[in-house]
Every structure is written in structure tokens, then in C-alpha cells.
mmCIF file of C-alpha atoms and ligand atoms in Angstrom:
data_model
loop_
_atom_site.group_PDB
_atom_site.id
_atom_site.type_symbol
_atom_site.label_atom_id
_atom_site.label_comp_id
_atom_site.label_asym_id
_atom_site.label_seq_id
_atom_site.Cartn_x
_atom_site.Cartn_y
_atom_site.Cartn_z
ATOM 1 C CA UNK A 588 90.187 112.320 77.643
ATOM 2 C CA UNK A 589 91.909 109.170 78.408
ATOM 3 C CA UNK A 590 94.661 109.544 81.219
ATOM 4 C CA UNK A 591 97.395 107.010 82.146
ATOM 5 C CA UNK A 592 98.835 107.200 85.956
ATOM 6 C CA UNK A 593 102.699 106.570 86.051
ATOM 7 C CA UNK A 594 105.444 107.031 88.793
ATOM 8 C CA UNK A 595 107.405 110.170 89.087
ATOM 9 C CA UNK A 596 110.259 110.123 86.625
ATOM 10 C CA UNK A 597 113.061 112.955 87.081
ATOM 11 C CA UNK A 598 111.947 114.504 83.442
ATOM 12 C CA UNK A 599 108.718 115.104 84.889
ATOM 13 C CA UNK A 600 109.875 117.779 87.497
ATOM 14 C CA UNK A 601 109.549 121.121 85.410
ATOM 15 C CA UNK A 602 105.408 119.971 83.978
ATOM 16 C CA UNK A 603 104.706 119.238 87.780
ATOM 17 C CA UNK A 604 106.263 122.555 88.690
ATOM 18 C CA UNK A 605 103.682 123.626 86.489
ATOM 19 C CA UNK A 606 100.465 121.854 87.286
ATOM 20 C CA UNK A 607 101.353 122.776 90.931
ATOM 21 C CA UNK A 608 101.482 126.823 90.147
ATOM 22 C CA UNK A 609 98.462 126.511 87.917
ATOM 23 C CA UNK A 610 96.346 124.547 90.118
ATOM 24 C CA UNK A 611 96.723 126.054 93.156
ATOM 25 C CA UNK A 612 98.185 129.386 92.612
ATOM 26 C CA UNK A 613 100.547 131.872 94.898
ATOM 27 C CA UNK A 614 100.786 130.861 98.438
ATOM 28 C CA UNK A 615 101.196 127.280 97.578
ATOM 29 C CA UNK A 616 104.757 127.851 99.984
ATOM 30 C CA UNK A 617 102.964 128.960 103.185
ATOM 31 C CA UNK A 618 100.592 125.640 103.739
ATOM 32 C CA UNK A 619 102.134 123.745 106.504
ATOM 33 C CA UNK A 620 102.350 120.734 104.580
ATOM 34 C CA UNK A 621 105.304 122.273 102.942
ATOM 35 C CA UNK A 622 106.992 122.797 106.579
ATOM 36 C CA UNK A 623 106.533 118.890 106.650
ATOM 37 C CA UNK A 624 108.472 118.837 103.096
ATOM 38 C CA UNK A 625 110.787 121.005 104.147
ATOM 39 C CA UNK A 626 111.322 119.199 107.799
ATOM 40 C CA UNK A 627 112.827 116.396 106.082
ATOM 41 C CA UNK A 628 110.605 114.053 104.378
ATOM 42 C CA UNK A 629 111.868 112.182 101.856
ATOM 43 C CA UNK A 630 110.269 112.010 98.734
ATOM 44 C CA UNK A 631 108.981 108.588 96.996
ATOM 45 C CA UNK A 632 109.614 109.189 93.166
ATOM 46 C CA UNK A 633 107.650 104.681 92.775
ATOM 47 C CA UNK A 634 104.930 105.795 95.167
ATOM 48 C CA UNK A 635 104.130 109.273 93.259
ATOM 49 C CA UNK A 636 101.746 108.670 90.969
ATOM 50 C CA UNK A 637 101.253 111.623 87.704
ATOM 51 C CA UNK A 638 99.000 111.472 85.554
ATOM 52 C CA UNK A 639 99.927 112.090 81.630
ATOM 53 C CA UNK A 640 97.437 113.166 79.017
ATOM 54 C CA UNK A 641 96.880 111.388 75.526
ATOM 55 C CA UNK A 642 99.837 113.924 74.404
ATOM 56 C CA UNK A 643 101.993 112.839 77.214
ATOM 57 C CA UNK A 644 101.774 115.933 79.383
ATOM 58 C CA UNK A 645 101.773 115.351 83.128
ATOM 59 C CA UNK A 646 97.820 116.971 83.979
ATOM 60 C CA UNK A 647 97.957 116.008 87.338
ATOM 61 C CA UNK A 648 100.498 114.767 90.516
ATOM 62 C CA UNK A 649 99.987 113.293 93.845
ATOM 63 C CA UNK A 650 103.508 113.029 95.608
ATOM 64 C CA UNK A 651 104.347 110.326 98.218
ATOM 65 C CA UNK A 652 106.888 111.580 101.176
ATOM 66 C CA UNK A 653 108.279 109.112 103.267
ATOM 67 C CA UNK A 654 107.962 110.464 106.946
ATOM 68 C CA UNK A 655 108.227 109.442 110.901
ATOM 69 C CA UNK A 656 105.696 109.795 113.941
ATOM 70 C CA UNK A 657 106.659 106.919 116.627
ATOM 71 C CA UNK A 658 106.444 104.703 113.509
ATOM 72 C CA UNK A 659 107.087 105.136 109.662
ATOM 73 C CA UNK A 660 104.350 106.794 107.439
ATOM 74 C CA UNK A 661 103.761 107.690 104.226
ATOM 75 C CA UNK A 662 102.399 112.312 103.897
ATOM 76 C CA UNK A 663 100.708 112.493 101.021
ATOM 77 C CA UNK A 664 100.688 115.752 98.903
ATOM 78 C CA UNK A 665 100.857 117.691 97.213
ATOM 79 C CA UNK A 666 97.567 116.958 95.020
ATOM 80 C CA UNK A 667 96.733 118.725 92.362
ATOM 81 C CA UNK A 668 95.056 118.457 88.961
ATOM 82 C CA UNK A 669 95.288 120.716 85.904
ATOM 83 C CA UNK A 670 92.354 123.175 85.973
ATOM 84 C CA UNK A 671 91.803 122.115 82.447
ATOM 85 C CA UNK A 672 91.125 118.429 83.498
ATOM 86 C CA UNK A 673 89.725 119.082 86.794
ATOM 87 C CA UNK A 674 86.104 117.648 88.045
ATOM 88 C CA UNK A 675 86.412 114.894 85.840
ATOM 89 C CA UNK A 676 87.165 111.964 88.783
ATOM 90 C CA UNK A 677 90.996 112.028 87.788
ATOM 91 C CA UNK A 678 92.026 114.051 91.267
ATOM 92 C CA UNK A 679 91.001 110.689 93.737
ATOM 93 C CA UNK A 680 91.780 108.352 90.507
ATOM 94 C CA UNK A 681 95.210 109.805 91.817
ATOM 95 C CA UNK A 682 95.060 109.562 95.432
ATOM 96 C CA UNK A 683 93.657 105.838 95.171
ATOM 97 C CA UNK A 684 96.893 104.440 93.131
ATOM 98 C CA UNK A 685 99.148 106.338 95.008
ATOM 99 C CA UNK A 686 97.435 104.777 98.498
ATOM 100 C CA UNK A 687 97.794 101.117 96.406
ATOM 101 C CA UNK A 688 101.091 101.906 95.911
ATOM 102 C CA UNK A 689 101.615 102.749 99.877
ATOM 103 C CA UNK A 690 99.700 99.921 100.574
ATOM 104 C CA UNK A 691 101.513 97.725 98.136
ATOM 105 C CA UNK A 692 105.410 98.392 99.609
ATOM 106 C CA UNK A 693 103.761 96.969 103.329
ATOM 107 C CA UNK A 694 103.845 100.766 104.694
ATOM 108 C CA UNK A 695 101.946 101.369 108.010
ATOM 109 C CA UNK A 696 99.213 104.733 106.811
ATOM 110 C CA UNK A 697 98.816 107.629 105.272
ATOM 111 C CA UNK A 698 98.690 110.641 106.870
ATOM 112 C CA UNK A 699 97.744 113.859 104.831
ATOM 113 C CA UNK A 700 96.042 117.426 105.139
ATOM 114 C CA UNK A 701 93.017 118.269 103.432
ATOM 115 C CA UNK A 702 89.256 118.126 103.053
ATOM 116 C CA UNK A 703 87.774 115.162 104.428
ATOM 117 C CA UNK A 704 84.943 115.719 101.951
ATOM 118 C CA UNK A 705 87.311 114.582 99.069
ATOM 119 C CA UNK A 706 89.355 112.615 100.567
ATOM 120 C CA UNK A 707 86.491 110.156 102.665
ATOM 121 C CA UNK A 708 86.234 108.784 99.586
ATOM 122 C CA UNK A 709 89.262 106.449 99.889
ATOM 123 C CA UNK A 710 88.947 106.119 103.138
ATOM 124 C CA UNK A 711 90.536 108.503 104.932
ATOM 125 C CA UNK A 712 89.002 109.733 108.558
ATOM 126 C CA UNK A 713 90.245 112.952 110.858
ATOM 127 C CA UNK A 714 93.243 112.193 113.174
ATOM 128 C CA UNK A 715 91.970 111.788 116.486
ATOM 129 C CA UNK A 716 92.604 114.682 118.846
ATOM 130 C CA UNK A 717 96.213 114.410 120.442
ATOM 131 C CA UNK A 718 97.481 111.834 118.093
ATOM 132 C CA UNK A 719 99.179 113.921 115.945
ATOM 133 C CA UNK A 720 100.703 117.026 115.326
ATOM 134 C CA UNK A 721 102.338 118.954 112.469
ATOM 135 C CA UNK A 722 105.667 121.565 112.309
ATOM 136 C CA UNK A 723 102.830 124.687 111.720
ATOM 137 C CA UNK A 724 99.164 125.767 112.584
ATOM 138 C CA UNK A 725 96.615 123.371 110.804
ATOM 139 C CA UNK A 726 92.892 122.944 111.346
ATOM 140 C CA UNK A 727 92.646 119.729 112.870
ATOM 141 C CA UNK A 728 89.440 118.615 110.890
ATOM 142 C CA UNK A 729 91.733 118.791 107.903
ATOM 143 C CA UNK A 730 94.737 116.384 109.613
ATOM 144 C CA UNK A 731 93.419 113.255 107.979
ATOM 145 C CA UNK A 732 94.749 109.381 108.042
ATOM 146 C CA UNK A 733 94.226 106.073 106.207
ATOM 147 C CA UNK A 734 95.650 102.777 107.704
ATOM 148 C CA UNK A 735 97.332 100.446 105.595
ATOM 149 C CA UNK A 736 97.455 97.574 107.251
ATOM 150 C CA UNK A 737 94.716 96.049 110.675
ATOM 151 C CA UNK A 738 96.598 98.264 113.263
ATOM 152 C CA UNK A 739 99.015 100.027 111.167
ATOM 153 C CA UNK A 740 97.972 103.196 113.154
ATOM 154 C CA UNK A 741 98.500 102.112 116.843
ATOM 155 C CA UNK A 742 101.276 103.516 117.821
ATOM 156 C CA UNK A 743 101.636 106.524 115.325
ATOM 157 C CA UNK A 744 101.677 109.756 117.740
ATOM 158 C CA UNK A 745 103.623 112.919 117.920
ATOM 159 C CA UNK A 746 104.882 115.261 115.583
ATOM 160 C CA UNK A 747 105.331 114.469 111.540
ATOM 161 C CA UNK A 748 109.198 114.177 111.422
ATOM 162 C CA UNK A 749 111.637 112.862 109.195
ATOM 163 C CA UNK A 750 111.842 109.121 108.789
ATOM 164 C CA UNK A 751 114.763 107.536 110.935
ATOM 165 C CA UNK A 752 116.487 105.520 108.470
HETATM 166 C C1 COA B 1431 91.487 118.974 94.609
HETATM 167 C C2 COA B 1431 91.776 118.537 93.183
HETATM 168 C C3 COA B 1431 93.081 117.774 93.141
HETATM 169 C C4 COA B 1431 90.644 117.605 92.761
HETATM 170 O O1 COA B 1431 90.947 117.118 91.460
HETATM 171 P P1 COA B 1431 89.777 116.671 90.480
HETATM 172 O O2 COA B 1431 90.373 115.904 89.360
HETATM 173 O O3 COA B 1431 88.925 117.831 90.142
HETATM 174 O O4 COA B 1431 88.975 115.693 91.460
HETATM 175 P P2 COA B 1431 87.845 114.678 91.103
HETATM 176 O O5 COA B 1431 87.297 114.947 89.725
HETATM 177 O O6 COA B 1431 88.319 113.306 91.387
HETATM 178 O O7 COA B 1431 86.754 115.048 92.168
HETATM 179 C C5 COA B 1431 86.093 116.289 92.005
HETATM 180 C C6 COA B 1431 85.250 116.552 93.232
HETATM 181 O O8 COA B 1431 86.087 116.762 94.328
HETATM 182 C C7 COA B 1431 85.479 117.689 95.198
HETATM 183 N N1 COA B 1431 86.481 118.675 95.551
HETATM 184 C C8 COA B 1431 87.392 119.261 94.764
HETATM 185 N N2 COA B 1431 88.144 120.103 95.488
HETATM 186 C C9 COA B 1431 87.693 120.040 96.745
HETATM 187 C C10 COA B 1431 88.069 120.665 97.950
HETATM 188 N N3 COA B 1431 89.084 121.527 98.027
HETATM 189 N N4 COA B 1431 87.354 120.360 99.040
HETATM 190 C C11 COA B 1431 86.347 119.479 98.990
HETATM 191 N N5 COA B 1431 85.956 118.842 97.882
HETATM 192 C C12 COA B 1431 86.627 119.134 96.778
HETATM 193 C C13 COA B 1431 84.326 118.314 94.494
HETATM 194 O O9 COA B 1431 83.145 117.791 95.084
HETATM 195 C C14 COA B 1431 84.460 117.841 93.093
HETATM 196 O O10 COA B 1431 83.230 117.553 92.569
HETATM 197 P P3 COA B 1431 82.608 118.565 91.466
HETATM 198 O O11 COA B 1431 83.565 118.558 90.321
HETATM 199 O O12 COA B 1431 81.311 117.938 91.179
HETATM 200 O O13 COA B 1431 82.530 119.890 92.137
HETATM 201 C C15 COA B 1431 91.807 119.716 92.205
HETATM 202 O O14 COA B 1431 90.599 120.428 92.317
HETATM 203 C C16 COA B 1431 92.974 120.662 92.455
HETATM 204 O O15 COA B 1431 94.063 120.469 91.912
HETATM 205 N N6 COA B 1431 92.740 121.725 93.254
HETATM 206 C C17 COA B 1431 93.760 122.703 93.543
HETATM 207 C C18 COA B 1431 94.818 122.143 94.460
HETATM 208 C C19 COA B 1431 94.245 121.590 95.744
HETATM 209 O O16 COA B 1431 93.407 122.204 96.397
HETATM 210 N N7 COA B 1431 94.686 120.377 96.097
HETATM 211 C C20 COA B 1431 94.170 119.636 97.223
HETATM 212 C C21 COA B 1431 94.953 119.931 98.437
HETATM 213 S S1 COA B 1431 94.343 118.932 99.735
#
């Protein structure tokens, strides 16, 4: 089925409420991603990118967060895809807009927690040891950046915070 990638409108809240529960079930709260949520990030409604269905139900949300680590940087996450719709390329279809997006508004890199498997695919590579740390335990195979820009990731270091503007 034919799906068209949009920024985050406000009436799209409650459906991504819903693809998020769906998709990746109870203990969605505990990931430490959420801590960096929580911490302060601030959320980037033009950099989100959903993804609506023929019927013009979202089926699928990767969220933008505006964050801080010696420099500005974009978090990415949540991702998630309807299990109805999932396996059918629409999950990195997401994560590559929203990165064009980043890339797009002259922002620094990406930083983002997940399995390099999927996410190598765009580009993104492990955060060197050191560089880098989040507020919670994560495996640090899983702490993954892209740069945005030649350099954009020299001076990133220290813990995800929230921006300082
Ligand atoms: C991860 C997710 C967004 C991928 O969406 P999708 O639309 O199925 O992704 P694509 O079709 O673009 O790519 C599918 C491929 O991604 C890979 N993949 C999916 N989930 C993966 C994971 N957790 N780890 C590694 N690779 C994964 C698989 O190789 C899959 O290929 P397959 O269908 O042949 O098995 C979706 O599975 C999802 O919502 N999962 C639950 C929430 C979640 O885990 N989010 C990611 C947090 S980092």
C-alpha cells in the first residue's frame, strides 16, 4: 500500500499514541531513551516525519527531539511502524526523511539508540567509546550517530542533555 510521509501535526498525537503501544508493547516507558525525553528534549513537530496510509491513518512515526552534548543535536526516536505494515521498507523510508529533514535545517548529527543492523543503512555507526553518554544504562553497541554536516561530530561529548536555548 502506498504511504505518504508528513510532519507531525497536533491531531496526530492520539493514532501515534497508538502505533507506539501496538508496535512495541508494555515497557515502552523503561528504555532509556525515554529518560532522554523526559530530561528535557524538546520535541521537533517539522522534523517528525509519520507516515499516513491510503485512508489517512498515521501507520508509522519517527520523532525528532532537539537535544545538547557540548554542541546541539538532533535524538531520534521513537521509531516505530504498525505491525500491520511492518517489513515492507517503510520503517528506514522513515528514518531517511526524518535525517533529510535534520540535515536540511543545517543541524550538526543525529544521535539515536538502536540496532546498528537497521539503522547502518542510513548511515549511522556506534558512538565511539567515551564520547557519549546517556541519563540510564544502555548497551553501548546500540548508542549510534550520523553526522550531518563534514565535522558536525567533533566536539559532541558528554551526556545527552537538554538543548541550551
Ligand atoms: C523497527 C521497525 C520500526 C522497522 O520498521 P519496518 O517498516 O518493518 O522496517 P523496514 O521494512 O524498513 O525494514 C525491515 C527490516 O528491518 C530489520 N529490522 C527490523 N527490526 C529490527 C531490529 N529490532 N533489529 C535489527 N533489525 C531489525 C529486519 O531485517 C527487517 O527485515 P525483514 O522484514 O526482512 O525481517 C518496526 O519493526 C517496529 O516498529 N518495531 C517495534 C518498535 C521498535 O523496535 N522500534 C525500533 C527502536 S530502535
Amino acid at each position: 500500500m502506498a504511504n505518504t510521509l508528513i510532519a507531525e501535526k497536533p491531531e496526530h498525537h492520539d493514532a501515534i499514541e497508538r502505533v507506539l503501544a501496538r508496535a512495541f508493547g508494555p515497557g515502552r516507558y523503561a528504555k532509556t531513551s525515554e529518560r532522554v525525553r523526559e530530561r528535557g528534549a524538546i520535541l521537533e513537530p517539522t522534523l517528525t516525519r509519520v507516515a499516513l496510509n491510503e485512508a489517512g491513518d498515521v501507520v508509522g512515526v519517527c520523532r525528532i527531539w532537539r537535544v545538547e552534548a557540548g554542541e546541539p543535536l538532533y535524538f531520534l526516536g521513537p521509531l516505530a511502524v504498525d505491525p500491520s505494515e511492518q517489513s515492507a521498507g517503510l520503517g528506514l523510508a522513515l528514518v531517511r526523511d526524518a535525517v533529510a529533514a535534520c540535515r536540511a535545517s543545517g543541524g550538526n548529527g543525529v544521535v539515536l539508540v538502536g540496532a546498528e543492523r537497521f539503522f547502518r543503512a542510513v548511515g549511522f555507526t556506534p558512538v565511539p567509546a567515551g564520547r557519549l553518554s546517556m541519563p540510564g544504562p544502555v548497551d553501548g553497541a546500540r548508542c549510534l550517530w550520523l553526522a550531518l554536516r563534514p565535522g558536525g561530530l567533533d566536539k559532541v561529548h558528554g551526556e545527552l542533555s537538554a538543548p541550551n536555548d
